[in-house]
Structure formats: structure tokens, C-alpha cells
């Protein structure tokens, strides 16, 4: 996967952690689900999304 965040990777990670701060596990899972759907909509290309799903699954299988 290409690195599109460049020097902002840590900034995004910190913002993501801040978004989850103080949430219950259930609320955190719901936030993740909303983020996946919103980011998928922003990407908008089904082939790109399928590729991302495949790559993400590979990380889980390791």
C-alpha cells in the first residue's frame, strides 16, 4: 500500500485515538463502523475498496 499520509501519519493516529477517548467498547466499535462507511464513501471506487479489504484481511491472517 502506498503512503499517502507522509509526515502526517502520527497526526492521524493521534486524532483517531482522541476520537475514541472516553468511549465504551461498544461506542468505539460503532465509531469504527461509521468511519469505515464514511471513508469508503469518500474513496468511492469499488475496486480500490475491495483491494483495501483484501490487504486488511491479510494483516489479520498473519
Tab-separated table of C-alpha atoms in Angstrom:
chain	number	residue	atom	x	y	z
A	1	UNK	CA	0.000	0.000	0.000
A	2	UNK	CA	1.252	3.463	-0.784
A	3	UNK	CA	1.924	6.006	1.944
A	4	UNK	CA	-0.419	8.914	1.258
A	5	UNK	CA	-0.204	10.466	4.722
A	6	UNK	CA	3.507	11.151	4.531
A	7	UNK	CA	4.677	13.024	7.614
A	8	UNK	CA	1.106	13.179	8.973
A	9	UNK	CA	0.775	9.501	9.917
A	10	UNK	CA	1.270	10.172	13.620
A	11	UNK	CA	-1.103	13.143	13.492
A	12	UNK	CA	-3.846	10.948	12.067
A	13	UNK	CA	-3.191	8.165	14.558
A	14	UNK	CA	-3.374	10.645	17.435
A	15	UNK	CA	-6.617	12.136	16.080
A	16	UNK	CA	-8.066	8.627	15.773
A	17	UNK	CA	-7.110	7.781	19.355
A	18	UNK	CA	-8.568	11.104	20.541
A	19	UNK	CA	-11.838	10.302	18.756
A	20	UNK	CA	-12.044	7.043	20.733
A	21	UNK	CA	-11.065	8.559	24.081
A	22	UNK	CA	-13.681	8.020	26.751
A	23	UNK	CA	-15.898	5.786	24.614
A	24	UNK	CA	-17.174	2.435	25.796
A	25	UNK	CA	-16.076	-0.601	23.796
A	26	UNK	CA	-19.496	-0.691	22.122
A	27	UNK	CA	-19.367	3.008	21.225
A	28	UNK	CA	-15.805	2.584	19.939
A	29	UNK	CA	-16.896	-0.264	17.647
A	30	UNK	CA	-19.803	1.861	16.407
A	31	UNK	CA	-17.422	4.751	15.693
A	32	UNK	CA	-15.143	2.408	13.733
A	33	UNK	CA	-18.095	1.162	11.687
A	34	UNK	CA	-19.153	4.731	10.867
A	35	UNK	CA	-15.574	5.640	9.938
A	36	UNK	CA	-15.303	2.650	7.585
A	37	UNK	CA	-18.538	3.577	5.830
A	38	UNK	CA	-17.705	7.284	5.604
A	39	UNK	CA	-14.151	6.700	4.347
A	40	UNK	CA	-15.420	4.090	1.862
A	41	UNK	CA	-17.908	6.605	0.535
A	42	UNK	CA	-15.126	9.192	0.220
A	43	UNK	CA	-12.909	6.726	-1.697
A	44	UNK	CA	-15.849	5.804	-3.891
A	45	UNK	CA	-14.144	3.211	-6.099
A	46	UNK	CA	-15.331	-0.365	-5.541
A	47	UNK	CA	-12.157	-1.981	-6.908
A	48	UNK	CA	-9.979	0.137	-4.617
A	49	UNK	CA	-12.215	-0.758	-1.678
A	50	UNK	CA	-12.033	-4.477	-2.495
A	51	UNK	CA	-8.242	-4.236	-2.680
A	52	UNK	CA	-8.127	-2.500	0.712
A	53	UNK	CA	-10.383	-5.166	2.248
A	54	UNK	CA	-8.149	-7.913	0.886
A	55	UNK	CA	-4.974	-6.270	2.190
A	56	UNK	CA	-6.530	-5.612	5.594
A	57	UNK	CA	-7.606	-9.244	5.833
A	58	UNK	CA	-4.059	-10.383	5.024
A	59	UNK	CA	-2.789	-8.481	8.082
A	60	UNK	CA	-5.316	-10.400	10.205
A	61	UNK	CA	-4.219	-13.751	8.760
A	62	UNK	CA	-0.543	-13.270	9.677
